[in-house]
């Protein structure tokens, strides 16, 4: 039996950069906060907590902290007002927003200045989308489905700027773009899905199509991990979604030739290796 890891899996550039930022700050010995968990991965967050990194869960927590120390903005980014609140609180603010997300903040801020209505293709409840909304100065709408795209009507004939959450499904975004084109809402369409997502989704799909069993490692609250699971399940009926090795309850029949493994962008390398080794040794 062969065990194969998807060509692109695990920590993406932005998440690695944010975690490295936290580690570099721990080394300074100062009091360190992160605004929200630095990644959607409980293992990583727990490890950082053991090193004294405190998670600030929202504006209430922020108001309650004593205003000394350094606060790190995670890769997802935050609304402009939240960043200002951190600075007003007297904290040293280090912005580890992924440059690909920062680019979206700039696009929507500019669109607002140009009097355009912003539409974000994404999940309204996701912190990245909340952050993007917080950089819009004019009207903004979040749409998640083709149906919502069909039903969308721009306010007062306003021009529309369409962007996407970085982890949005590529094919779904293309369908939304086509719907918008037909409606004449194509004034400023920017595909802001990041390569890390496309690469991970594509290589997961390719591997799942040839695998007999597929394992997706990621946190249940990580949207990109859940999407990988969705994609792999469509190609491979025996797809398992696990958070840690403890969740893996595999019973493989002899006929299994290939076990594929992939992992979300917030899954650390040591966890991927652990799962890979376990499957290799035990089957
Ligand atoms: Fe940045 Fe892309 Fe990673 Fe998001 S998925 S943090 S945009 S590299």
Coordinates of C-alpha atoms and ligand atoms in Angstrom, one line a residue:
X1 CA 0.0 0.0 0.0
X2 CA 1.2 3.4 -0.9
X3 CA 0.8 6.6 1.3
X4 CA 1.0 9.8 -0.6
X5 CA 0.9 13.4 0.6
X6 CA -0.7 16.0 -1.7
X7 CA 1.8 18.2 -3.5
X8 CA 0.6 21.2 -1.6
X9 CA -0.6 20.7 2.0
X10 CA -0.3 22.3 5.4
X11 CA 0.8 25.8 6.5
X12 CA 0.5 28.4 3.8
X13 CA 2.9 31.4 3.5
X14 CA 0.6 33.8 5.4
X15 CA 0.0 31.5 8.4
X16 CA 3.6 30.5 8.7
X17 CA 4.6 34.2 8.6
X18 CA 2.1 35.0 11.4
X19 CA 3.3 32.2 13.6
X20 CA 6.9 33.1 13.0
X21 CA 6.0 36.7 14.0
X22 CA 4.5 35.4 17.3
X23 CA 7.6 33.3 18.0
X24 CA 9.9 36.2 17.3
X25 CA 7.9 38.3 19.8
X26 CA 7.9 35.6 22.5
X27 CA 11.7 35.8 22.3
X28 CA 11.6 39.5 23.3
X29 CA 10.1 38.5 26.7
X30 CA 7.3 41.1 26.5
X31 CA 3.7 40.3 27.3
X32 CA 2.2 39.0 24.0
X33 CA -1.4 38.9 22.9
X34 CA -2.9 37.7 19.6
X35 CA -6.2 39.1 18.5
X36 CA -8.2 35.9 18.1
X37 CA -6.4 32.6 17.8
X38 CA -3.4 33.0 15.5
X39 CA -4.5 30.1 13.4
X40 CA -7.6 27.9 13.4
X41 CA -5.8 25.1 15.0
X42 CA -6.3 24.3 18.7
X43 CA -2.9 22.4 19.0
X44 CA -0.9 25.3 17.8
X45 CA -2.9 27.8 20.0
X46 CA -2.4 25.6 23.1
X47 CA 1.3 25.4 22.5
X48 CA 1.6 29.2 22.2
X49 CA -0.5 29.6 25.4
X50 CA 1.9 27.5 27.3
X51 CA 4.6 30.0 26.2
X52 CA 2.5 32.8 27.7
X53 CA 0.7 34.1 24.6
X54 CA -2.7 35.2 25.5
X55 CA -5.6 35.3 23.1
X56 CA -7.8 38.4 23.1
X57 CA -11.2 37.2 21.9
X58 CA -12.8 40.5 20.9
X59 CA -13.2 44.2 21.7
X60 CA -14.5 43.6 25.2
X61 CA -11.4 41.6 26.1
X62 CA -9.3 44.3 24.5
X63 CA -11.0 47.0 26.7
X64 CA -10.4 44.9 29.8
X65 CA -6.6 44.3 29.2
X66 CA -4.2 46.5 31.1
X67 CA -2.9 48.2 27.9
X68 CA 0.7 47.0 28.2
X69 CA 2.5 44.6 25.9
X70 CA 2.3 43.7 22.2
X71 CA -0.7 42.6 20.3
X72 CA -0.4 40.7 17.0
X73 CA -3.0 40.8 14.3
X74 CA -3.3 37.4 12.7
X75 CA -3.2 36.5 9.0
X76 CA -6.9 36.9 8.5
X77 CA -6.7 40.6 9.4
X78 CA -9.1 42.8 11.3
X79 CA -11.4 45.7 10.5
X80 CA -9.8 49.1 10.5
X81 CA -11.7 50.2 13.6
X82 CA -10.4 47.2 15.6
X83 CA -6.8 48.0 14.6
X84 CA -7.4 51.6 15.8
X85 CA -9.0 50.4 19.1
X86 CA -5.8 48.4 19.7
X87 CA -3.6 51.4 19.2
X88 CA -5.9 53.6 21.3
X89 CA -5.6 51.0 24.1
X90 CA -1.9 51.8 24.2
X91 CA -0.8 48.4 23.0
X92 CA 2.1 48.0 20.5
X93 CA 0.4 46.6 17.5
X94 CA 2.1 44.2 15.1
X95 CA 0.2 43.6 11.9
X96 CA 0.7 40.0 10.7
X97 CA -2.2 40.2 8.3
X98 CA -1.2 38.1 5.2
X99 CA -0.2 40.4 2.4
X100 CA -2.8 38.7 0.1
X101 CA -5.5 39.8 2.6
X102 CA -4.0 43.2 3.0
X103 CA -4.3 43.6 -0.8
X104 CA -8.1 43.0 -0.5
X105 CA -8.3 45.7 2.2
X106 CA -6.6 48.1 -0.2
X107 CA -8.9 47.2 -3.1
X108 CA -12.1 47.6 -1.1
X109 CA -10.9 50.8 0.5
X110 CA -10.1 52.3 -2.9
X111 CA -13.5 51.1 -4.3
X112 CA -15.2 52.9 -1.5
X113 CA -13.3 56.1 -2.3
X114 CA -14.3 55.6 -6.0
X115 CA -18.0 55.4 -4.9
X116 CA -18.4 51.7 -5.8
X117 CA -20.4 49.1 -4.0
X118 CA -18.3 46.2 -2.7
X119 CA -19.4 42.6 -3.0
X120 CA -17.4 40.0 -1.2
X121 CA -17.8 36.4 -2.4
X122 CA -17.3 34.6 0.9
X123 CA -18.6 33.4 4.2
X124 CA -20.2 36.2 6.1
X125 CA -19.3 34.9 9.5
X126 CA -15.7 34.4 8.7
X127 CA -13.2 36.7 10.5
X128 CA -11.3 37.4 7.2
X129 CA -14.6 38.6 5.6
X130 CA -15.5 40.6 8.8
X131 CA -12.0 42.2 8.5
X132 CA -12.5 43.0 4.8
X133 CA -15.9 44.6 5.5
X134 CA -14.2 46.8 8.0
X135 CA -12.1 48.4 5.4
X136 CA -15.1 49.3 3.2
X137 CA -16.2 52.9 3.5
X138 CA -19.4 52.5 1.4
X139 CA -22.1 49.8 1.0
X140 CA -20.9 46.2 1.1
X141 CA -22.6 42.9 0.6
X142 CA -21.4 39.4 1.2
X143 CA -22.6 36.6 -1.1
X144 CA -21.9 33.0 -0.7
X145 CA -23.9 31.2 -3.3
X146 CA -24.9 31.4 -7.0
X147 CA -28.5 32.0 -5.9
X148 CA -27.5 35.0 -3.8
X149 CA -25.5 36.3 -6.8
X150 CA -28.6 36.0 -9.0
X151 CA -30.7 37.9 -6.4
X152 CA -28.2 40.6 -5.9
X153 CA -29.2 44.1 -7.0
X154 CA -26.7 47.0 -6.9
X155 CA -27.9 50.0 -4.9
X156 CA -29.1 53.0 -7.1
X157 CA -27.2 51.8 -10.1
X158 CA -23.9 52.0 -8.3
X159 CA -20.8 50.5 -9.9
X160 CA -19.8 47.2 -8.3
X161 CA -16.4 45.9 -7.2
X162 CA -16.4 42.1 -6.7
X163 CA -13.6 40.5 -4.6
X164 CA -13.4 37.1 -3.0
X165 CA -12.4 35.7 0.4
X166 CA -8.9 34.2 -0.1
X167 CA -10.2 30.7 0.7
X168 CA -13.3 30.8 -1.5
X169 CA -13.9 27.9 -3.9
X170 CA -12.4 28.8 -7.3
X171 CA -15.2 27.3 -9.4
X172 CA -17.9 28.9 -7.4
X173 CA -16.3 32.2 -7.8
X174 CA -16.1 31.8 -11.6
X175 CA -19.9 31.0 -11.6
X176 CA -20.6 34.2 -9.6
X177 CA -18.4 36.2 -11.9
X178 CA -20.4 34.9 -14.9
X179 CA -23.7 35.7 -13.3
X180 CA -22.4 39.2 -12.5
X181 CA -21.2 39.7 -16.0
X182 CA -24.6 38.8 -17.4
X183 CA -26.1 41.4 -15.0
X184 CA -23.6 44.0 -16.1
X185 CA -21.9 44.1 -12.7
X186 CA -18.4 43.7 -14.1
X187 CA -16.9 47.2 -13.4
X188 CA -14.2 45.9 -11.2
X189 CA -13.8 42.1 -10.7
X190 CA -10.7 41.0 -8.9
X191 CA -10.1 37.3 -8.2
X192 CA -8.5 37.5 -4.8
X193 CA -8.5 33.8 -4.1
X194 CA -4.9 33.1 -3.1
X195 CA -2.7 30.6 -4.8
X196 CA -2.2 28.6 -1.7
X197 CA -5.9 27.8 -1.7
X198 CA -6.0 27.0 -5.4
X199 CA -2.9 24.8 -5.2
X200 CA -4.2 23.0 -2.1
X201 CA -7.6 22.4 -3.7
X202 CA -6.2 21.3 -7.0
X203 CA -3.6 18.9 -5.6
X204 CA -6.2 17.5 -3.1
X205 CA -8.6 16.9 -6.0
X206 CA -6.0 15.2 -8.2
X207 CA -4.8 12.9 -5.3
X208 CA -8.4 12.1 -4.1
X209 CA -9.3 11.0 -7.7
X210 CA -6.7 8.3 -7.7
X211 CA -6.8 7.4 -3.9
X212 CA -8.8 4.6 -2.4
X213 CA -8.9 6.3 0.9
X214 CA -8.3 10.0 1.6
X215 CA -7.4 11.7 4.9
X216 CA -7.9 15.4 5.4
X217 CA -6.2 16.9 8.4
X218 CA -7.4 20.1 9.8
X219 CA -9.5 21.9 12.4
X220 CA -13.3 21.6 12.1
X221 CA -13.5 25.4 12.4
X222 CA -11.0 26.0 9.6
X223 CA -12.9 26.9 6.5
X224 CA -10.2 26.0 4.0
X225 CA -9.8 22.5 5.7
X226 CA -13.6 22.0 5.4
X227 CA -13.4 22.9 1.7
X228 CA -10.6 20.4 1.2
X229 CA -12.9 17.8 2.8
X230 CA -15.7 18.7 0.5
X231 CA -13.6 18.5 -2.6
X232 CA -12.0 15.2 -1.6
X233 CA -15.3 13.6 -0.6
X234 CA -16.7 14.4 -4.1
X235 CA -13.8 12.4 -5.7
X236 CA -13.2 9.7 -3.1
X237 CA -16.1 8.1 -1.1
X238 CA -13.8 7.0 1.7
X239 CA -12.6 10.4 2.8
X240 CA -11.9 11.0 6.5
X241 CA -11.7 14.4 8.2
X242 CA -9.5 14.4 11.3
X243 CA -8.1 17.1 13.7
X244 CA -5.4 15.0 15.3
X245 CA -4.1 11.5 15.1
X246 CA -6.5 10.5 17.9
X247 CA -9.4 11.0 15.6
X248 CA -8.1 8.5 13.0
X249 CA -10.0 5.2 13.3
X250 CA -8.9 3.5 10.1
X251 CA -9.8 0.0 9.2
X252 CA -8.4 -0.6 5.8
X253 CA -9.3 -3.6 3.7
X254 CA -6.5 -5.4 1.9
X255 CA -7.6 -4.1 -1.5
X256 CA -6.6 -0.5 -0.6
X257 CA -3.7 0.5 -2.8
X258 CA -3.3 4.2 -2.2
X259 CA -4.0 6.3 0.9
X260 CA -3.9 10.0 0.1
X261 CA -3.3 12.7 2.7
X262 CA -3.9 16.4 2.6
X263 CA -4.1 19.2 5.2
X264 CA -5.5 22.6 5.6
X265 CA -3.4 25.8 5.6
X266 CA -3.5 25.9 9.4
X267 CA -2.2 22.4 10.0
X268 CA 1.3 22.2 11.4
X269 CA 3.9 20.0 9.7
X270 CA 4.6 17.8 12.7
X271 CA 0.9 16.7 12.7
X272 CA 1.0 15.8 9.0
X273 CA 4.2 13.8 9.5
X274 CA 2.7 12.0 12.5
X275 CA -0.4 10.9 10.5
X276 CA 1.8 9.9 7.5
X277 CA 4.0 7.7 9.7
X278 CA 1.1 6.2 11.6
X279 CA -0.6 5.0 8.4
X280 CA 2.7 3.8 6.9
X281 CA 3.6 1.8 10.0
X282 CA 0.2 0.4 10.9
X283 CA -1.1 -0.7 7.5
Ligands
LIG1 FE1 -2.4 34.2 3.1 FE2 -3.4 32.6 1.3 FE3 -2.5 31.7 3.6 FE4 -4.8 33.1 3.5 S1 -4.4 31.1 2.6 S2 -3.1 33.3 5.0 S3 -4.3 34.5 1.9 S4 -1.3 32.6 2.0

